[in-house]
Amino acid sequence: MIPELIKYLASAGQSAPSADNSQPWEFVLSEQSIELFIDLKKIKPSCFDIYHPAILLAIGAVIENILQAANWISVKIDYSDCLCSETGKCAVFYLAGMPTGLPENARAHPLFTRCTNRLPFIKKALPDRVVHEMLSFSNATCQVLLFQKKEQLNQWSEWIRAASEVRFQTPSVHEWFGQSLKFTPREVSANEGLDVNTLGLPFGGKYFLRIIRSWARMRVLNKFGAYKLIAKMEVANIKNSSALVGLIAPLDTESAIKTGQLMEKIWIRLNELGLSIQPIFVVSDQLYRLREKQIPPVLSQQLTDLKSQLQSELNITDSFLYMLLRIGYCETEPVRSMRRSIK
């Protein structure tokens, strides 16, 4: 029988963010350990493989959640990461002692209330103490950059728009997105994927997404500039944000996982301070696909220009932009994405 403590730690890992709420992981539980796997059948090699930054960031976030949950209830655990592309095995967590009962406040940890908010934010400057705390998260692996000035947010809006235009013209990425969308209560009840109610869509937005869900339709609409319209909608809320946070680190497996841990640590902390967060991954995703030659040749130049601008403006020639976080204050509570239950 699996102890409640082990189930609790696994549920903390299950609460981590992932690309389009895909939750590409599986947990194997025993009396004193948790094994973390990436479900290789769930990720599509044509869109995400096990070494894609989106998957590695998710692994890091799961690890961070389990470690924080254990520390919260004063339980000592050891872990080792061991990413294997053949089995999908990522990490193993071991209890240092025999399992104990759960304290009453176990689920009071803020990681269990961490969430994404895609709604418009109130234009409000960040307090100095928040700015200083965020910048202090930089470590030997990952650098934290903060963009608050109007001209910086405007520039990022243009960069995000450029990357989004390519994204919505790339068949494999669009097909993944379309398959992730969940419209009906039955689809949402699977507790994974993108519940359209979490997207903060304007009037008519759900109907529009139903139309473009199919790549066959999107391809036709793109002849009339649909990709430009959607990309413009993608950046509509950037300029009213309090700031954007960029996470930059070397492009390798270990650094990506550690950046995922740091991302989750920052996300949990900012939510705890009353700030709303929206992850913006499209720039990172498209630049990685450019590097891996997964972008249609006709679209490559737009991303090559974007890459050059980023490297010049941010001085990140030897590093990779793993994630942007849109942060700010929101008066409306978002609809939360659901998670699968631990089996």
PDB file of C-alpha atoms in Angstrom, residues 70-279:
ATOM      1  CA  ALA A  70       9.047  17.757   1.308  1.00  0.00           C
ATOM      2  CA  ASN A  71      10.781  20.719   2.915  1.00  0.00           C
ATOM      3  CA  TRP A  72       7.407  22.231   3.878  1.00  0.00           C
ATOM      4  CA  ILE A  73       6.588  19.247   6.097  1.00  0.00           C
ATOM      5  CA  SER A  74      10.213  18.734   7.237  1.00  0.00           C
ATOM      6  CA  VAL A  75      10.699  15.444   5.405  1.00  0.00           C
ATOM      7  CA  LYS A  76      14.188  14.669   4.157  1.00  0.00           C
ATOM      8  CA  ILE A  77      14.410  13.234   0.653  1.00  0.00           C
ATOM      9  CA  ASP A  78      17.292  12.529  -1.691  1.00  0.00           C
ATOM     10  CA  TYR A  79      16.942  12.586  -5.438  1.00  0.00           C
ATOM     11  CA  SER A  80      18.956  11.957  -8.559  1.00  0.00           C
ATOM     12  CA  ASP A  81      18.087  12.999 -12.093  1.00  0.00           C
ATOM     13  CA  CYS A  82      18.825  10.452 -14.793  1.00  0.00           C
ATOM     14  CA  LEU A  83      17.191  11.473 -18.073  1.00  0.00           C
ATOM     15  CA  CYS A  84      16.971   8.489 -20.423  1.00  0.00           C
ATOM     16  CA  SER A  85      15.613   8.983 -23.938  1.00  0.00           C
ATOM     17  CA  GLU A  86      14.833   5.266 -24.327  1.00  0.00           C
ATOM     18  CA  THR A  87      12.687   4.789 -21.205  1.00  0.00           C
ATOM     19  CA  GLY A  88      11.711   8.397 -20.437  1.00  0.00           C
ATOM     20  CA  LYS A  89      12.980   8.053 -16.876  1.00  0.00           C
ATOM     21  CA  CYS A  90      13.914  11.468 -15.458  1.00  0.00           C
ATOM     22  CA  ALA A  91      14.465  11.318 -11.714  1.00  0.00           C
ATOM     23  CA  VAL A  92      14.132   9.185  -8.601  1.00  0.00           C
ATOM     24  CA  PHE A  93      13.208  10.543  -5.157  1.00  0.00           C
ATOM     25  CA  TYR A  94      13.982   8.541  -2.015  1.00  0.00           C
ATOM     26  CA  LEU A  95      12.663   9.090   1.490  1.00  0.00           C
ATOM     27  CA  ALA A  96      15.546   9.257   3.944  1.00  0.00           C
ATOM     28  CA  GLY A  97      13.473   7.524   6.646  1.00  0.00           C
ATOM     29  CA  MET A  98      10.265   5.592   7.058  1.00  0.00           C
ATOM     30  CA  PRO A  99       7.093   7.359   5.828  1.00  0.00           C
ATOM     31  CA  THR A 100       5.180   9.317   8.445  1.00  0.00           C
ATOM     32  CA  GLY A 101       1.673  10.743   8.565  1.00  0.00           C
ATOM     33  CA  LEU A 102       0.836  14.035   6.892  1.00  0.00           C
ATOM     34  CA  PRO A 103       0.516  17.191   9.010  1.00  0.00           C
ATOM     35  CA  GLU A 104      -2.752  19.108   8.694  1.00  0.00           C
ATOM     36  CA  ASN A 105      -1.104  22.016   6.887  1.00  0.00           C
ATOM     37  CA  ALA A 106       0.585  19.865   4.217  1.00  0.00           C
ATOM     38  CA  ARG A 107      -1.483  21.298   1.357  1.00  0.00           C
ATOM     39  CA  ALA A 108      -1.183  24.858   2.612  1.00  0.00           C
ATOM     40  CA  HIS A 109       2.033  25.245   0.633  1.00  0.00           C
ATOM     41  CA  PRO A 110       1.559  27.956  -2.034  1.00  0.00           C
ATOM     42  CA  LEU A 111       2.666  25.569  -4.800  1.00  0.00           C
ATOM     43  CA  PHE A 112      -0.819  24.039  -4.649  1.00  0.00           C
ATOM     44  CA  THR A 113      -2.394  27.414  -5.509  1.00  0.00           C
ATOM     45  CA  ARG A 114       0.134  28.438  -8.182  1.00  0.00           C
ATOM     46  CA  CYS A 115      -1.716  29.218 -11.398  1.00  0.00           C
ATOM     47  CA  THR A 116      -1.588  30.866 -14.817  1.00  0.00           C
ATOM     48  CA  ASN A 117      -3.515  34.068 -15.477  1.00  0.00           C
ATOM     49  CA  ARG A 118      -4.001  35.064 -19.133  1.00  0.00           C
ATOM     50  CA  LEU A 119      -6.442  37.886 -18.355  1.00  0.00           C
ATOM     51  CA  PRO A 120      -5.581  41.597 -18.761  1.00  0.00           C
ATOM     52  CA  PHE A 121      -3.539  43.042 -15.908  1.00  0.00           C
ATOM     53  CA  ILE A 122      -3.792  46.430 -14.232  1.00  0.00           C
ATOM     54  CA  LYS A 123      -1.046  48.842 -15.250  1.00  0.00           C
ATOM     55  CA  LYS A 124       0.819  49.136 -11.959  1.00  0.00           C
ATOM     56  CA  ALA A 125       4.517  49.388 -11.163  1.00  0.00           C
ATOM     57  CA  LEU A 126       6.196  46.672  -9.136  1.00  0.00           C
ATOM     58  CA  PRO A 127       7.323  47.580  -5.609  1.00  0.00           C
ATOM     59  CA  ASP A 128      11.101  47.902  -5.253  1.00  0.00           C
ATOM     60  CA  ARG A 129      11.197  44.998  -2.799  1.00  0.00           C
ATOM     61  CA  VAL A 130       9.631  42.689  -5.421  1.00  0.00           C
ATOM     62  CA  VAL A 131      12.093  43.862  -8.072  1.00  0.00           C
ATOM     63  CA  HIS A 132      15.056  43.230  -5.785  1.00  0.00           C
ATOM     64  CA  GLU A 133      13.767  39.813  -4.738  1.00  0.00           C
ATOM     65  CA  MET A 134      13.215  38.699  -8.332  1.00  0.00           C
ATOM     66  CA  LEU A 135      16.668  39.769  -9.457  1.00  0.00           C
ATOM     67  CA  SER A 136      18.163  37.967  -6.461  1.00  0.00           C
ATOM     68  CA  PHE A 137      16.940  34.653  -7.909  1.00  0.00           C
ATOM     69  CA  SER A 138      19.768  34.690 -10.476  1.00  0.00           C
ATOM     70  CA  ASN A 139      22.248  31.908  -9.809  1.00  0.00           C
ATOM     71  CA  ALA A 140      25.335  30.294 -11.309  1.00  0.00           C
ATOM     72  CA  THR A 141      23.235  28.549 -13.973  1.00  0.00           C
ATOM     73  CA  CYS A 142      20.386  30.907 -14.797  1.00  0.00           C
ATOM     74  CA  GLN A 143      20.234  34.681 -15.140  1.00  0.00           C
ATOM     75  CA  VAL A 144      16.998  36.512 -14.339  1.00  0.00           C
ATOM     76  CA  LEU A 145      16.302  39.588 -16.475  1.00  0.00           C
ATOM     77  CA  LEU A 146      13.565  42.111 -15.708  1.00  0.00           C
ATOM     78  CA  PHE A 147      11.913  44.331 -18.324  1.00  0.00           C
ATOM     79  CA  GLN A 148       9.701  47.121 -16.958  1.00  0.00           C
ATOM     80  CA  LYS A 149      10.189  50.185 -19.146  1.00  0.00           C
ATOM     81  CA  LYS A 150       7.550  51.083 -21.715  1.00  0.00           C
ATOM     82  CA  GLU A 151       9.990  50.865 -24.603  1.00  0.00           C
ATOM     83  CA  GLN A 152      11.149  47.425 -23.422  1.00  0.00           C
ATOM     84  CA  LEU A 153       7.591  46.077 -23.275  1.00  0.00           C
ATOM     85  CA  ASN A 154       6.885  47.554 -26.708  1.00  0.00           C
ATOM     86  CA  GLN A 155       9.974  45.878 -28.140  1.00  0.00           C
ATOM     87  CA  TRP A 156       9.060  42.535 -26.614  1.00  0.00           C
ATOM     88  CA  SER A 157       5.559  42.869 -28.065  1.00  0.00           C
ATOM     89  CA  GLU A 158       7.111  43.068 -31.523  1.00  0.00           C
ATOM     90  CA  TRP A 159       9.415  40.105 -30.908  1.00  0.00           C
ATOM     91  CA  ILE A 160       6.604  37.949 -29.522  1.00  0.00           C
ATOM     92  CA  ARG A 161       4.359  38.935 -32.427  1.00  0.00           C
ATOM     93  CA  ALA A 162       7.060  37.946 -34.946  1.00  0.00           C
ATOM     94  CA  ALA A 163       7.538  34.536 -33.303  1.00  0.00           C
ATOM     95  CA  SER A 164       3.769  33.984 -33.085  1.00  0.00           C
ATOM     96  CA  GLU A 165       3.333  34.690 -36.783  1.00  0.00           C
ATOM     97  CA  VAL A 166       5.733  31.853 -37.560  1.00  0.00           C
ATOM     98  CA  ARG A 167       4.116  29.574 -35.007  1.00  0.00           C
ATOM     99  CA  PHE A 168       0.672  29.856 -36.591  1.00  0.00           C
ATOM    100  CA  GLN A 169       2.116  29.036 -40.007  1.00  0.00           C
ATOM    101  CA  THR A 170       3.884  25.850 -38.859  1.00  0.00           C
ATOM    102  CA  PRO A 171       1.708  22.718 -39.323  1.00  0.00           C
ATOM    103  CA  SER A 172       3.159  20.462 -36.588  1.00  0.00           C
ATOM    104  CA  VAL A 173       3.001  23.163 -33.910  1.00  0.00           C
ATOM    105  CA  HIS A 174      -0.514  24.194 -34.875  1.00  0.00           C
ATOM    106  CA  GLU A 175      -1.718  20.591 -34.862  1.00  0.00           C
ATOM    107  CA  TRP A 176      -0.337  20.124 -31.323  1.00  0.00           C
ATOM    108  CA  PHE A 177      -2.111  23.316 -30.252  1.00  0.00           C
ATOM    109  CA  GLY A 178      -5.382  22.251 -31.873  1.00  0.00           C
ATOM    110  CA  GLN A 179      -5.296  18.835 -30.222  1.00  0.00           C
ATOM    111  CA  SER A 180      -4.592  20.462 -26.841  1.00  0.00           C
ATOM    112  CA  LEU A 181      -7.754  22.603 -26.913  1.00  0.00           C
ATOM    113  CA  LYS A 182     -10.652  21.362 -24.778  1.00  0.00           C
ATOM    114  CA  PHE A 183     -14.109  22.823 -25.437  1.00  0.00           C
ATOM    115  CA  THR A 184     -16.775  20.536 -23.993  1.00  0.00           C
ATOM    116  CA  PRO A 185     -17.281  19.440 -20.359  1.00  0.00           C
ATOM    117  CA  ARG A 186     -16.444  15.903 -21.438  1.00  0.00           C
ATOM    118  CA  GLU A 187     -13.128  17.007 -22.969  1.00  0.00           C
ATOM    119  CA  VAL A 188     -12.291  19.142 -19.933  1.00  0.00           C
ATOM    120  CA  SER A 189     -13.075  16.248 -17.559  1.00  0.00           C
ATOM    121  CA  ALA A 190      -9.911  14.491 -18.758  1.00  0.00           C
ATOM    122  CA  ASN A 191      -8.096  17.082 -16.573  1.00  0.00           C
ATOM    123  CA  GLU A 192      -5.344  17.743 -19.087  1.00  0.00           C
ATOM    124  CA  GLY A 193      -4.889  19.999 -22.083  1.00  0.00           C
ATOM    125  CA  LEU A 194      -6.026  23.583 -22.576  1.00  0.00           C
ATOM    126  CA  ASP A 195      -9.495  24.239 -21.202  1.00  0.00           C
ATOM    127  CA  VAL A 196     -10.567  27.164 -23.402  1.00  0.00           C
ATOM    128  CA  ASN A 197     -12.199  28.750 -20.351  1.00  0.00           C
ATOM    129  CA  THR A 198      -8.702  29.369 -18.943  1.00  0.00           C
ATOM    130  CA  LEU A 199      -7.591  31.412 -21.963  1.00  0.00           C
ATOM    131  CA  GLY A 200      -9.347  34.694 -21.160  1.00  0.00           C
ATOM    132  CA  LEU A 201     -10.844  34.867 -24.658  1.00  0.00           C
ATOM    133  CA  PRO A 202     -12.883  37.846 -25.902  1.00  0.00           C
ATOM    134  CA  PHE A 203     -16.477  37.473 -27.100  1.00  0.00           C
ATOM    135  CA  GLY A 204     -16.562  35.009 -29.986  1.00  0.00           C
ATOM    136  CA  GLY A 205     -13.087  33.697 -29.160  1.00  0.00           C
ATOM    137  CA  LYS A 206     -14.177  30.119 -28.479  1.00  0.00           C
ATOM    138  CA  TYR A 207     -16.017  29.936 -31.788  1.00  0.00           C
ATOM    139  CA  PHE A 208     -12.975  31.294 -33.608  1.00  0.00           C
ATOM    140  CA  LEU A 209     -10.706  28.693 -31.973  1.00  0.00           C
ATOM    141  CA  ARG A 210     -13.076  25.936 -33.062  1.00  0.00           C
ATOM    142  CA  ILE A 211     -12.719  27.154 -36.639  1.00  0.00           C
ATOM    143  CA  ILE A 212      -8.920  27.312 -36.633  1.00  0.00           C
ATOM    144  CA  ARG A 213      -8.446  24.140 -34.577  1.00  0.00           C
ATOM    145  CA  SER A 214      -7.952  22.226 -37.812  1.00  0.00           C
ATOM    146  CA  TRP A 215      -4.724  22.912 -39.702  1.00  0.00           C
ATOM    147  CA  ALA A 216      -6.599  22.417 -42.979  1.00  0.00           C
ATOM    148  CA  ARG A 217      -8.805  25.410 -42.135  1.00  0.00           C
ATOM    149  CA  MET A 218      -5.945  27.430 -40.674  1.00  0.00           C
ATOM    150  CA  ARG A 219      -3.884  26.936 -43.811  1.00  0.00           C
ATOM    151  CA  VAL A 220      -6.686  28.388 -45.928  1.00  0.00           C
ATOM    152  CA  LEU A 221      -7.303  31.295 -43.547  1.00  0.00           C
ATOM    153  CA  ASN A 222      -3.589  32.089 -43.496  1.00  0.00           C
ATOM    154  CA  LYS A 223      -3.853  33.046 -47.159  1.00  0.00           C
ATOM    155  CA  PHE A 224      -5.962  35.963 -45.923  1.00  0.00           C
ATOM    156  CA  GLY A 225      -3.571  36.878 -43.092  1.00  0.00           C
ATOM    157  CA  ALA A 226      -5.170  34.971 -40.193  1.00  0.00           C
ATOM    158  CA  TYR A 227      -1.759  34.274 -38.643  1.00  0.00           C
ATOM    159  CA  LYS A 228      -1.100  38.014 -38.403  1.00  0.00           C
ATOM    160  CA  LEU A 229      -4.422  38.635 -36.672  1.00  0.00           C
ATOM    161  CA  ILE A 230      -3.854  35.868 -34.121  1.00  0.00           C
ATOM    162  CA  ALA A 231      -0.283  36.999 -33.448  1.00  0.00           C
ATOM    163  CA  LYS A 232      -1.557  40.520 -32.821  1.00  0.00           C
ATOM    164  CA  MET A 233      -4.118  39.133 -30.363  1.00  0.00           C
ATOM    165  CA  GLU A 234      -1.338  37.183 -28.621  1.00  0.00           C
ATOM    166  CA  VAL A 235       0.494  40.381 -27.632  1.00  0.00           C
ATOM    167  CA  ALA A 236      -2.550  42.492 -26.759  1.00  0.00           C
ATOM    168  CA  ASN A 237      -1.902  42.264 -23.010  1.00  0.00           C
ATOM    169  CA  ILE A 238       1.878  42.684 -23.018  1.00  0.00           C
ATOM    170  CA  LYS A 239       2.006  46.480 -22.886  1.00  0.00           C
ATOM    171  CA  ASN A 240      -0.224  46.696 -19.798  1.00  0.00           C
ATOM    172  CA  SER A 241       1.891  44.274 -17.796  1.00  0.00           C
ATOM    173  CA  SER A 242       3.922  45.417 -14.820  1.00  0.00           C
ATOM    174  CA  ALA A 243       6.958  43.628 -16.240  1.00  0.00           C
ATOM    175  CA  LEU A 244       8.326  40.697 -18.172  1.00  0.00           C
ATOM    176  CA  VAL A 245      10.807  38.327 -16.552  1.00  0.00           C
ATOM    177  CA  GLY A 246      13.287  36.524 -18.795  1.00  0.00           C
ATOM    178  CA  LEU A 247      15.148  33.355 -17.802  1.00  0.00           C
ATOM    179  CA  ILE A 248      18.444  32.833 -19.619  1.00  0.00           C
ATOM    180  CA  ALA A 249      20.888  29.933 -19.284  1.00  0.00           C
ATOM    181  CA  PRO A 250      23.184  27.718 -21.381  1.00  0.00           C
ATOM    182  CA  LEU A 251      21.381  25.464 -23.845  1.00  0.00           C
ATOM    183  CA  ASP A 252      21.985  22.004 -22.406  1.00  0.00           C
ATOM    184  CA  THR A 253      19.906  19.400 -20.590  1.00  0.00           C
ATOM    185  CA  GLU A 254      21.155  20.047 -17.058  1.00  0.00           C
ATOM    186  CA  SER A 255      20.810  23.832 -17.367  1.00  0.00           C
ATOM    187  CA  ALA A 256      17.307  23.506 -18.812  1.00  0.00           C
ATOM    188  CA  ILE A 257      16.120  21.355 -15.898  1.00  0.00           C
ATOM    189  CA  LYS A 258      17.679  23.729 -13.361  1.00  0.00           C
ATOM    190  CA  THR A 259      16.030  26.660 -15.147  1.00  0.00           C
ATOM    191  CA  GLY A 260      12.707  24.831 -14.838  1.00  0.00           C
ATOM    192  CA  GLN A 261      13.293  24.568 -11.097  1.00  0.00           C
ATOM    193  CA  LEU A 262      14.075  28.275 -10.866  1.00  0.00           C
ATOM    194  CA  MET A 263      11.062  29.186 -13.012  1.00  0.00           C
ATOM    195  CA  GLU A 264       8.754  27.293 -10.671  1.00  0.00           C
ATOM    196  CA  LYS A 265      10.386  28.831  -7.596  1.00  0.00           C
ATOM    197  CA  ILE A 266       9.850  32.353  -8.975  1.00  0.00           C
ATOM    198  CA  TRP A 267       6.300  31.565 -10.109  1.00  0.00           C
ATOM    199  CA  ILE A 268       5.267  30.205  -6.706  1.00  0.00           C
ATOM    200  CA  ARG A 269       6.824  33.147  -4.901  1.00  0.00           C
ATOM    201  CA  LEU A 270       5.243  35.810  -7.116  1.00  0.00           C
ATOM    202  CA  ASN A 271       1.800  34.205  -6.801  1.00  0.00           C
ATOM    203  CA  GLU A 272       2.344  34.164  -3.043  1.00  0.00           C
ATOM    204  CA  LEU A 273       3.032  37.925  -3.190  1.00  0.00           C
ATOM    205  CA  GLY A 274      -0.272  38.519  -4.991  1.00  0.00           C
ATOM    206  CA  LEU A 275       1.101  38.825  -8.524  1.00  0.00           C
ATOM    207  CA  SER A 276      -0.435  37.106 -11.533  1.00  0.00           C
ATOM    208  CA  ILE A 277       1.734  35.169 -13.994  1.00  0.00           C
ATOM    209  CA  GLN A 278       1.399  34.156 -17.630  1.00  0.00           C
ATOM    210  CA  PRO A 279       4.198  32.081 -19.182  1.00  0.00           C
TER     211      PRO A 279
END
